[in-house]
Amino acid sequence: MGYLKIDHVDKSFRRGSATTEVLKDISLVIDKGEFVSIIGHSGCGKSTLLNIIAGLTPASTGGILLEGKEVNAPGPDRAVVFQNHSLLPWLTVYDNVALAVNKVFGAKKSKAERHDWIMHNLDLVQMGHAKDRRPAEISGGMKQRVGIARGLAMEPKILLLDEPFGALDALTRAHLQDSVMQIHAALGNTMIMITHDVDEAVLLSDRIVMMTNGPSARIGEVLDVRLARPRKRLDLVSDRTYIAAREAVLKFLYERHRFVEAA
Amino acid sequence: MGQAVLKEETAEAKIVALPGQPAVLALPAVQGKPLSQRLMPWLRAALVNLVPPLITVALILLVWQLAASGPQSSLPPPTKIWDEAKDLIVEPFYWAGSQDIGLGWRILVSLQRVAIGFSLAAVVGVLLGALIGQSVWAMRGLDPVFQVLRTVPPLAWLPLSLAAFRDSQPSAIFVIFITAIWPVIINTAVGIRNIPQDYRNVAKVLRLNQVEFFYKIMVPSAAPYIFTGLRIGVGLSWLAIVAAEMLTGGVGIGFFIWDAWNSSRLSDIIVALVYIGVVGFVLDRLVAGIGSVVTRGTAQG
């Protein structure tokens, strides 16, 4: 049956009389606790697909089933970690997470429980020490950590990550990837991540969904990454399975589905 | 002098020492820089900021004195103003009968009208601006009307509001309201249209309802724009109140000017102008100050 089912999703945008088909016949089943990456060139509609799963963009045809029920509006059961963190700049780090926690658990948890839960999630991403700072006062990597804490704090059924590390430098990115791996190992969340970084996809994912180029992007291939967890960045450098998986994705992206518009 | 200080401190140290224990001489805590040194940068800044405007004012007064001193001069020079209107300048809050009161009281009466009219304009303006900013249809319907109405000069509303309210007090307040509301509406609407899609997405994922969205996302996100509108609005209010009071009468500063003109007290008018200018400046700074406190953090990404 699957935990999350993307069922024959098409998406076309209409601008005036012109219709652009972005996604064509996307079907995918994701199991509980699975970490799935969606990779593809720019403009292939992978962010659109994530927005459809999140309910932020309606699908033209087809639909999303979560635990057998159709979801077509956004909600905290599918928390999103946005590409540019999207923290509210007038709130402190603590209050940004509190906004989510109070909304989602306002009725279910006492004030003290909610406070503990906020701090627990901030500590999970090692941001407890900065709880009283405002987003403008912390680095890009720290902002993204808080964004992840806010997503996790909603206790979502699925955590959607939209190119979460795209704007970060390589070292910060590696730190955050390790953090996400630890969190995934500890909590067993189901996560879907959009990325255009091959190493990141192979390192983090159980499966890599490779999208063909748009318009009318499809799922080109799905690659199982059969690497044991916990995975260690350094050990994997010479690991045969890792190298093979990396090669498969690279070949897909740069041999069979080269980005033609790229100059 | 150094001797005297030392004596005092050793005396204190003896009190600190507990009985039965060897009296340890407690050294006086090292104080920071002396007061004069700590005040120096502050004084410097005050000097740098105060001296140039003071020089300008002195120059203006000097030129004015020279220009208005001739026997055929129609306007009074500063010295004459000081002679004729000294009581108004030095005693803003005297009270000698219902029409013979200090300018401070008159300003307060005008300020009260502005406060009521402007507060109403702020609340209604933010709500209407939110509506226009949020709903495309509200914008299509209301924006053209607002764009026409906002060009109507404040005083043109006065006869109509006198006819509607049949009393000068609410009419003056209405004129303030109708003057101040347009920049508030328009700026709020722009601020709300400029709320980043990301914040809206956050609100959607959290399923914030309309009220929560208004208080938690809309108002803080649009706050810099709203305060720009409020600042323009308060300036316009202060412009309009003087003119409105000239026509409606009563106790305000505007009527004082009109009254002084009718009895040819030019010196009083000039003093009143200075009062109005200073109060207008303070109002502007006040709203700007509140704005920068409230919107701290919002302006930066």
Coordinates of C-alpha atoms in Angstrom, one line a residue:
Chain A
M1 CA 0.0 0.0 0.0
G2 CA 2.7 2.5 0.9
Y3 CA 2.7 5.4 3.3
L4 CA 2.7 8.2 0.8
K5 CA 1.4 7.6 -2.7
I6 CA 1.9 10.0 -5.5
D7 CA -0.8 8.9 -7.9
H8 CA -0.6 9.8 -11.6
V9 CA 0.1 13.5 -11.0
D10 CA 0.1 15.8 -13.9
K11 CA 0.7 19.5 -13.6
S12 CA 0.3 22.2 -16.2
F13 CA 0.4 25.9 -15.8
R14 CA -1.7 28.2 -17.9
R15 CA -0.6 31.6 -18.8
G16 CA -3.1 33.3 -21.0
S17 CA -3.8 30.9 -23.9
A18 CA -0.4 29.1 -23.6
T19 CA -0.4 26.0 -21.4
T20 CA 2.9 24.6 -20.2
E21 CA 3.0 21.0 -19.0
V22 CA 5.5 20.8 -16.2
L23 CA 5.0 17.3 -14.8
K24 CA 3.6 14.3 -16.6
D25 CA 2.3 11.2 -15.0
I26 CA 4.3 11.1 -11.8
S27 CA 3.6 8.0 -9.8
L28 CA 5.7 7.0 -6.7
V29 CA 5.1 5.1 -3.6
I30 CA 7.1 6.0 -0.5
D31 CA 7.3 3.8 2.6
K32 CA 7.2 4.9 6.2
G33 CA 10.7 5.9 7.4
E34 CA 12.1 6.1 4.0
F35 CA 14.5 8.9 2.9
V36 CA 13.8 9.7 -0.8
S37 CA 15.7 12.3 -2.8
I38 CA 14.3 13.8 -5.9
I39 CA 17.1 15.0 -8.3
G40 CA 17.0 16.6 -11.6
H41 CA 18.2 19.7 -13.5
S42 CA 16.9 23.1 -12.9
G43 CA 13.5 23.7 -14.2
C44 CA 12.5 20.1 -14.3
G45 CA 9.6 20.7 -11.9
K46 CA 11.0 19.0 -8.8
S47 CA 10.1 21.9 -6.6
T48 CA 6.6 21.9 -8.2
L49 CA 6.3 18.2 -7.3
L50 CA 7.3 19.0 -3.7
N51 CA 4.8 21.8 -3.5
I52 CA 2.1 19.4 -4.8
I53 CA 3.0 16.9 -2.1
A54 CA 2.9 19.8 0.5
G55 CA -0.4 20.9 -0.9
L56 CA 0.9 24.4 -1.7
T57 CA 0.2 23.9 -5.4
P58 CA -2.8 21.9 -6.6
A59 CA -2.1 19.0 -9.0
S60 CA -3.9 19.4 -12.4
T61 CA -4.8 15.7 -12.4
G62 CA -4.0 12.8 -10.1
G63 CA -3.5 13.2 -6.4
I64 CA -1.5 12.5 -3.2
L65 CA -2.5 9.9 -0.8
L66 CA -1.1 9.9 2.7
E67 CA -1.9 6.8 4.7
G68 CA -4.6 6.0 2.2
K69 CA -6.3 9.4 2.5
E70 CA -6.2 12.1 -0.1
V71 CA -4.5 15.3 0.9
N72 CA -4.9 18.4 -1.3
A73 CA -4.4 21.3 1.1
P74 CA -1.2 22.2 3.1
G75 CA -1.0 21.1 6.7
P76 CA 1.5 20.4 9.5
D77 CA 1.4 16.6 8.8
R78 CA 3.6 17.5 5.7
A79 CA 6.0 20.0 7.2
V80 CA 8.2 21.9 4.7
V81 CA 11.8 23.0 5.2
F82 CA 12.0 25.8 2.7
Q83 CA 15.0 26.5 0.5
N84 CA 15.6 29.9 2.0
H85 CA 14.7 28.9 5.5
S86 CA 11.7 31.2 5.6
L87 CA 12.1 32.1 9.3
L88 CA 10.0 35.1 10.3
P89 CA 12.6 37.8 10.9
W90 CA 10.7 39.6 13.6
L91 CA 10.6 36.5 15.8
T92 CA 13.4 35.0 17.8
V93 CA 14.7 31.5 17.0
Y94 CA 12.6 30.2 19.9
D95 CA 9.5 32.1 18.9
N96 CA 9.8 30.8 15.3
V97 CA 9.6 27.3 16.5
A98 CA 7.0 28.2 19.2
L99 CA 4.7 29.6 16.5
A100 CA 4.6 26.1 14.9
V101 CA 4.4 24.2 18.2
N102 CA 1.7 26.4 19.7
K103 CA -0.4 26.1 16.6
V104 CA 0.0 22.4 16.2
F105 CA 0.0 21.3 19.8
G106 CA -1.8 24.3 21.5
A107 CA -4.7 22.2 22.5
K108 CA -2.9 18.9 23.2
K109 CA 0.1 19.9 25.3
S110 CA 0.4 22.1 28.4
K111 CA 2.5 25.3 28.3
A112 CA 5.4 23.6 30.0
E113 CA 5.2 20.6 27.7
R114 CA 5.3 22.8 24.7
H115 CA 8.3 24.7 26.0
D116 CA 10.1 21.4 26.6
W117 CA 9.2 20.3 23.1
I118 CA 10.5 23.5 21.5
M119 CA 13.8 23.2 23.4
H120 CA 14.0 19.5 22.6
N121 CA 13.8 20.3 18.9
L122 CA 16.2 23.2 19.0
D123 CA 18.6 21.0 20.9
L124 CA 18.2 18.3 18.3
V125 CA 19.6 20.6 15.7
Q126 CA 22.1 22.1 18.2
M127 CA 20.5 25.5 18.2
G128 CA 19.3 25.6 21.8
H129 CA 22.1 28.0 22.7
A130 CA 20.8 30.6 20.2
K131 CA 17.1 30.5 21.2
D132 CA 16.9 34.2 21.9
R133 CA 18.6 35.4 18.8
R134 CA 16.8 36.8 15.8
P135 CA 17.3 35.2 12.3
A136 CA 19.3 38.2 11.1
E137 CA 21.8 37.6 13.9
I138 CA 22.7 34.0 13.0
S139 CA 24.4 32.4 10.0
G140 CA 22.8 30.8 7.0
G141 CA 23.5 27.3 8.2
M142 CA 22.1 28.1 11.7
K143 CA 18.9 29.6 10.1
Q144 CA 18.5 26.4 8.1
R145 CA 18.9 24.3 11.3
V146 CA 16.1 26.3 12.9
G147 CA 14.0 25.8 9.8
I148 CA 14.6 22.0 10.2
A149 CA 13.7 22.3 14.0
R150 CA 10.5 24.1 13.1
G151 CA 9.6 21.4 10.6
L152 CA 10.4 18.5 13.0
A153 CA 8.6 20.3 15.9
M154 CA 5.3 19.9 14.0
E155 CA 5.8 16.1 14.3
P156 CA 5.0 15.7 10.6
K157 CA 4.2 12.4 9.0
I158 CA 6.5 13.4 6.2
L159 CA 9.2 16.1 6.3
L160 CA 9.6 17.8 3.0
L161 CA 13.0 19.4 2.3
D162 CA 13.2 21.8 -0.6
E163 CA 16.8 22.1 -1.6
P164 CA 17.5 22.7 2.1
F165 CA 21.3 23.1 1.8
G166 CA 21.4 24.8 -1.7
A167 CA 22.4 28.2 -0.4
L168 CA 25.1 27.0 2.0
D169 CA 28.8 26.7 1.6
A170 CA 30.3 23.1 1.3
L171 CA 31.5 22.8 4.9
T172 CA 28.3 24.0 6.5
R173 CA 26.4 21.8 4.1
A174 CA 28.3 18.7 5.1
H175 CA 27.6 19.5 8.8
L176 CA 23.9 19.8 8.2
Q177 CA 23.8 16.7 6.1
D178 CA 25.3 14.8 9.0
S179 CA 22.8 16.4 11.3
V180 CA 19.9 15.3 9.1
M181 CA 21.3 11.8 8.9
Q182 CA 21.5 11.6 12.7
I183 CA 17.9 12.9 13.1
H184 CA 16.6 10.5 10.5
A185 CA 18.4 7.6 12.3
A186 CA 17.1 8.7 15.7
L187 CA 13.5 9.6 14.8
G188 CA 12.9 7.4 11.8
N189 CA 11.0 10.1 9.9
T190 CA 9.9 9.8 6.4
M191 CA 11.7 12.5 4.4
I192 CA 11.6 13.7 0.9
M193 CA 14.4 15.9 -0.2
I194 CA 14.7 18.0 -3.4
T195 CA 18.4 18.4 -4.4
H196 CA 20.6 18.9 -7.3
D197 CA 23.7 17.6 -5.6
V198 CA 24.6 14.1 -6.6
D199 CA 26.8 13.4 -3.5
E200 CA 24.2 14.7 -1.2
A201 CA 21.5 12.5 -2.8
V202 CA 23.6 9.3 -2.6
L203 CA 24.8 10.0 0.9
L204 CA 21.4 10.6 2.5
S205 CA 18.9 8.6 0.5
D206 CA 17.4 5.2 0.5
R207 CA 16.1 5.9 -3.0
I208 CA 16.9 8.5 -5.5
V209 CA 14.2 9.6 -7.9
M210 CA 15.7 11.0 -11.1
M211 CA 13.6 13.3 -13.1
T212 CA 13.9 13.9 -16.8
N213 CA 14.1 17.4 -18.2
G214 CA 11.0 19.5 -18.5
P215 CA 8.7 20.4 -20.0
S216 CA 6.6 17.4 -19.3
A217 CA 9.1 16.0 -16.9
R218 CA 8.7 12.4 -15.9
I219 CA 10.4 10.1 -13.4
G220 CA 13.2 8.8 -15.5
E221 CA 14.7 6.2 -13.1
V222 CA 14.5 5.3 -9.5
L223 CA 17.8 4.1 -7.9
D224 CA 18.0 2.1 -4.7
V225 CA 21.0 3.1 -2.6
R226 CA 21.9 -0.1 -0.8
L227 CA 24.3 1.3 1.7
A228 CA 24.2 0.3 5.3
R229 CA 23.4 2.9 7.9
P230 CA 24.8 4.7 9.7
R231 CA 26.8 6.1 6.8
K232 CA 30.0 7.8 7.3
R233 CA 31.1 10.4 4.7
L234 CA 34.8 9.4 4.8
D235 CA 34.2 5.6 4.6
L236 CA 32.0 6.0 1.6
V237 CA 34.6 7.8 -0.5
S238 CA 36.1 4.4 -1.6
D239 CA 33.0 2.3 -1.1
R240 CA 32.0 0.4 -4.3
T241 CA 28.3 0.7 -3.9
Y242 CA 28.6 4.4 -3.2
I243 CA 30.7 4.9 -6.3
A244 CA 28.4 2.8 -8.4
A245 CA 25.3 4.8 -7.2
R246 CA 27.1 8.1 -7.8
E247 CA 28.0 7.0 -11.3
A248 CA 24.5 5.9 -12.1
V249 CA 23.0 9.2 -11.1
L250 CA 25.8 11.2 -12.9
K251 CA 25.3 9.2 -16.0
F252 CA 21.5 9.7 -15.9
L253 CA 21.9 13.5 -15.4
Y254 CA 24.8 14.2 -17.8
E255 CA 24.7 11.5 -20.4
R256 CA 21.1 10.5 -21.1
H257 CA 19.3 13.6 -19.9
R258 CA 21.8 16.4 -20.4
F259 CA 20.4 19.8 -19.7
V260 CA 20.2 21.1 -23.2
E261 CA 19.5 24.7 -22.4
A262 CA 22.7 25.0 -20.3
A263 CA 25.2 27.0 -22.3
Chain B
M1 CA 42.6 66.3 48.5
G2 CA 44.0 62.8 47.8
Q3 CA 44.6 62.5 51.5
A4 CA 41.0 63.2 52.4
V5 CA 39.7 60.5 50.0
L6 CA 42.0 57.9 51.3
K7 CA 40.8 58.6 54.8
E8 CA 37.2 58.1 53.9
E9 CA 37.9 54.8 52.2
T10 CA 39.9 53.3 55.1
A11 CA 37.1 54.3 57.4
E12 CA 34.6 52.3 55.2
A13 CA 36.9 49.3 55.1
K14 CA 36.9 49.1 58.9
I15 CA 33.2 48.8 59.0
V16 CA 33.3 45.9 56.5
A17 CA 35.8 43.9 58.6
L18 CA 33.9 41.3 60.7
P19 CA 34.6 41.3 64.5
G20 CA 36.8 38.5 65.8
Q21 CA 38.6 38.2 62.4
P22 CA 41.7 40.0 61.4
A23 CA 40.7 43.2 60.0
V24 CA 41.5 43.0 56.3
L25 CA 41.9 46.3 54.6
A26 CA 39.3 46.1 51.8
L27 CA 40.8 48.0 48.9
P28 CA 38.4 50.3 47.3
A29 CA 36.8 48.8 44.2
V30 CA 38.4 50.2 41.1
Q31 CA 35.9 52.5 39.6
G32 CA 35.6 53.0 35.9
K33 CA 36.7 56.1 34.2
P34 CA 35.8 59.3 36.1
L35 CA 32.4 60.8 35.2
S36 CA 33.9 63.6 33.2
Q37 CA 35.7 61.2 30.9
R38 CA 32.6 59.0 30.4
L39 CA 30.5 62.1 29.6
M40 CA 33.0 63.4 27.1
P41 CA 31.9 61.4 24.0
W42 CA 28.3 62.1 24.8
L43 CA 29.0 65.8 25.1
R44 CA 31.0 65.8 21.9
A45 CA 28.1 64.2 20.0
A46 CA 25.7 66.7 21.5
L47 CA 28.0 69.6 20.4
V48 CA 28.5 68.2 16.9
N49 CA 24.7 67.9 16.5
L50 CA 23.5 71.0 18.3
V51 CA 26.0 73.7 17.3
P52 CA 25.3 73.8 13.5
P53 CA 21.5 74.2 13.8
L54 CA 22.0 76.8 16.6
I55 CA 24.3 78.8 14.3
T56 CA 21.7 78.6 11.5
V57 CA 19.0 79.8 13.8
A58 CA 21.1 82.7 15.0
L59 CA 21.9 83.7 11.4
I60 CA 18.2 83.6 10.5
L61 CA 17.3 85.7 13.4
L62 CA 20.1 88.2 12.6
V63 CA 19.0 88.5 8.9
W64 CA 15.4 88.8 10.0
Q65 CA 16.2 91.5 12.5
L66 CA 18.1 93.5 9.9
A67 CA 15.4 93.0 7.2
A68 CA 12.4 93.8 9.5
S69 CA 14.0 96.8 11.3
G70 CA 13.2 99.5 8.8
P71 CA 10.4 102.0 9.7
Q72 CA 8.3 100.8 6.7
S73 CA 8.6 97.1 7.6
S74 CA 5.2 95.3 7.7
L75 CA 6.5 92.4 9.8
P76 CA 7.9 92.6 13.3
P77 CA 11.6 91.8 13.9
P78 CA 12.6 89.3 16.6
T79 CA 13.2 91.9 19.2
K80 CA 9.7 93.3 18.8
I81 CA 8.3 89.8 19.0
W82 CA 10.1 89.2 22.2
D83 CA 8.8 92.5 23.7
E84 CA 5.2 91.9 22.6
A85 CA 4.7 88.2 23.0
K86 CA 7.2 87.4 25.9
D87 CA 4.4 85.9 28.0
L88 CA 3.5 83.5 25.2
I89 CA 7.1 82.4 24.8
V90 CA 8.2 81.9 28.4
E91 CA 4.8 80.8 29.9
P92 CA 3.2 78.2 27.7
F93 CA 0.9 77.0 30.5
Y94 CA -0.7 80.1 32.1
W95 CA -4.4 80.2 32.6
A96 CA -6.2 83.5 32.8
G97 CA -9.8 82.9 31.7
S98 CA -11.3 80.7 29.1
Q99 CA -9.9 82.6 26.0
D100 CA -6.7 83.9 27.6
I101 CA -4.6 80.8 28.0
G102 CA -1.1 79.8 27.2
L103 CA -0.1 78.3 23.9
G104 CA 0.8 75.0 25.6
W105 CA -2.9 74.5 26.5
R106 CA -4.0 75.4 23.0
I107 CA -1.5 72.9 21.5
L108 CA -2.8 70.2 23.9
V109 CA -6.4 70.8 22.7
S110 CA -5.3 70.6 19.1
L111 CA -3.2 67.5 19.9
Q112 CA -6.2 65.8 21.5
R113 CA -8.2 66.3 18.3
V114 CA -5.3 65.0 16.2
A115 CA -4.9 62.0 18.6
I116 CA -8.5 61.0 18.2
G117 CA -8.7 61.5 14.5
F118 CA -5.4 60.0 13.8
S119 CA -6.0 56.9 16.0
L120 CA -9.2 56.3 14.2
A121 CA -7.5 56.7 10.8
A122 CA -4.7 54.4 11.9
V123 CA -7.0 51.6 12.9
V124 CA -9.4 51.9 10.0
G125 CA -6.6 52.6 7.6
V126 CA -4.7 49.4 8.5
L127 CA -7.8 47.3 8.3
L128 CA -8.9 48.7 4.9
G129 CA -5.3 48.5 3.7
A130 CA -5.1 44.9 4.7
L131 CA -8.3 44.2 2.8
I132 CA -7.1 45.9 -0.3
G133 CA -3.6 44.3 0.0
Q134 CA -5.1 40.8 0.5
S135 CA -8.0 40.6 -1.8
V136 CA -7.7 41.3 -5.5
W137 CA -11.4 42.1 -5.8
A138 CA -11.4 44.5 -2.9
M139 CA -8.4 46.2 -4.6
R140 CA -10.2 46.4 -8.0
G141 CA -13.3 47.8 -6.4
L142 CA -11.8 50.2 -3.8
D143 CA -8.5 51.4 -5.1
P144 CA -9.8 53.7 -7.9
V145 CA -12.2 55.3 -5.4
F146 CA -9.5 55.8 -2.9
Q147 CA -7.1 57.2 -5.5
V148 CA -9.7 59.9 -6.4
L149 CA -10.7 60.7 -2.8
R150 CA -7.2 61.0 -1.5
T151 CA -6.5 64.0 -3.8
V152 CA -9.3 66.0 -2.2
P153 CA -7.7 68.7 0.0
P154 CA -8.5 68.2 3.7
L155 CA -10.4 71.5 4.1
A156 CA -12.8 70.6 1.2
W157 CA -14.2 68.0 3.5
L158 CA -15.0 70.5 6.2
P159 CA -18.3 72.0 5.0
L160 CA -19.6 68.5 4.4
S161 CA -18.6 67.2 7.8
L162 CA -20.0 70.4 9.5
A163 CA -23.3 69.6 7.7
A164 CA -23.2 66.0 8.8
F165 CA -22.1 66.4 12.4
R166 CA -23.6 69.9 13.1
D167 CA -20.8 70.5 15.6
S168 CA -17.2 71.8 15.2
Q169 CA -15.4 69.3 17.4
P170 CA -16.4 66.1 15.6
S171 CA -16.0 67.9 12.3
A172 CA -12.4 68.8 13.0
I173 CA -11.7 65.3 14.1
F174 CA -13.3 64.0 10.9
V175 CA -11.1 66.2 8.8
I176 CA -8.1 64.8 10.6
F177 CA -9.4 61.3 10.0
I178 CA -10.0 61.7 6.3
T179 CA -6.7 63.4 5.8
A180 CA -4.6 60.9 7.6
I181 CA -6.3 57.7 6.4
W182 CA -5.2 57.6 2.7
P183 CA -1.4 57.2 3.2
V184 CA -2.1 54.6 5.9
I185 CA -4.4 52.6 3.6
I186 CA -2.1 52.8 0.6
N187 CA 1.1 52.0 2.4
T188 CA -0.5 49.1 4.3
A189 CA -1.8 47.7 1.1
V190 CA 1.6 47.9 -0.5
G191 CA 3.2 46.3 2.5
I192 CA 0.8 43.4 2.5
R193 CA 1.1 42.9 -1.2
N194 CA 4.8 42.6 -0.6
I195 CA 4.6 39.9 2.0
P196 CA 7.0 37.2 0.7
Q197 CA 5.4 34.1 -0.6
D198 CA 7.6 32.1 1.8
Y199 CA 5.8 33.6 4.8
R200 CA 2.5 32.9 3.3
N201 CA 3.6 29.3 2.7
V202 CA 4.7 29.0 6.3
A203 CA 1.2 30.2 7.3
K204 CA -0.4 27.7 5.0
V205 CA 1.6 24.7 6.2
L206 CA 0.7 25.7 9.8
R207 CA -2.9 26.2 8.8
L208 CA -3.1 29.7 10.5
N209 CA -6.6 31.0 10.3
Q210 CA -7.4 34.5 9.0
V211 CA -7.1 36.2 12.4
E212 CA -3.8 34.5 13.3
F213 CA -2.5 35.3 9.9
F214 CA -3.4 38.9 10.3
Y215 CA -1.7 39.3 13.7
K216 CA 1.2 36.9 13.3
I217 CA 2.3 37.4 9.7
M218 CA 0.6 40.3 8.0
V219 CA 1.0 43.1 10.6
P220 CA 4.6 42.4 11.6
S221 CA 5.6 41.7 8.0
A222 CA 4.0 44.9 6.7
A223 CA 5.0 47.0 9.8
P224 CA 7.7 49.0 8.1
Y225 CA 5.3 50.0 5.4
I226 CA 2.5 50.7 7.9
F227 CA 4.7 53.0 9.9
T228 CA 5.8 54.9 6.8
G229 CA 2.1 55.5 6.1
L230 CA 1.4 56.5 9.8
R231 CA 4.3 58.9 9.7
I232 CA 3.0 60.6 6.5
G233 CA -0.5 60.5 8.1
V234 CA 0.5 62.2 11.3
G235 CA 2.3 65.0 9.4
L236 CA -0.8 65.6 7.2
S237 CA -3.0 65.6 10.3
W238 CA -1.0 68.3 11.9
L239 CA -1.1 70.3 8.7
A240 CA -4.9 69.9 8.5
I241 CA -5.8 70.6 12.2
V242 CA -4.4 74.1 12.0
A243 CA -6.4 75.0 8.9
A244 CA -9.5 73.2 10.2
E245 CA -9.4 75.0 13.6
M246 CA -9.1 78.4 11.8
L247 CA -12.5 77.7 10.4
T248 CA -14.2 75.9 13.2
G249 CA -13.1 78.1 16.1
G250 CA -12.8 76.9 19.7
V251 CA -9.6 76.7 21.7
G252 CA -7.0 75.1 19.4
I253 CA -3.8 76.6 18.1
G254 CA -5.3 77.1 14.6
F255 CA -8.1 79.4 16.0
F256 CA -5.5 81.3 18.0
I257 CA -3.7 82.2 14.8
W258 CA -6.9 83.3 13.2
D259 CA -7.9 85.3 16.2
A260 CA -4.5 86.9 16.4
W261 CA -4.7 87.9 12.8
N262 CA -8.1 89.4 13.3
S263 CA -6.7 91.6 16.1
S264 CA -3.5 92.3 14.2
R265 CA -1.2 90.5 16.8
L266 CA 1.5 89.5 14.3
S267 CA 4.0 88.7 17.0
D268 CA 1.6 86.2 18.5
I269 CA 1.2 84.5 15.1
I270 CA 4.9 84.1 14.7
V271 CA 5.3 82.6 18.1
A272 CA 2.4 80.2 17.4
L273 CA 4.1 79.2 14.1
V274 CA 7.2 78.2 15.9
Y275 CA 5.2 76.1 18.4
I276 CA 3.4 74.4 15.6
G277 CA 6.6 73.6 13.8
V278 CA 8.2 72.2 16.9
V279 CA 5.2 70.0 17.8
G280 CA 4.9 68.8 14.2
F281 CA 8.6 67.8 14.3
V282 CA 8.2 66.0 17.6
L283 CA 5.1 64.1 16.4
D284 CA 7.0 63.0 13.3
R285 CA 10.0 61.8 15.4
L286 CA 7.7 60.1 17.8
V287 CA 5.9 58.0 15.2
A288 CA 9.3 57.3 13.5
G289 CA 10.7 56.3 16.9
I290 CA 7.9 53.9 17.7
G291 CA 8.2 52.5 14.2
S292 CA 11.8 51.7 14.6
V293 CA 11.3 50.0 17.9
V294 CA 8.3 48.0 16.7
T295 CA 9.8 47.0 13.4
R296 CA 13.3 46.1 14.7
G297 CA 14.2 42.9 13.0
T298 CA 11.5 43.0 10.4
A299 CA 13.4 45.3 8.1
Q300 CA 16.4 42.9 7.9
G301 CA 16.1 39.6 6.1

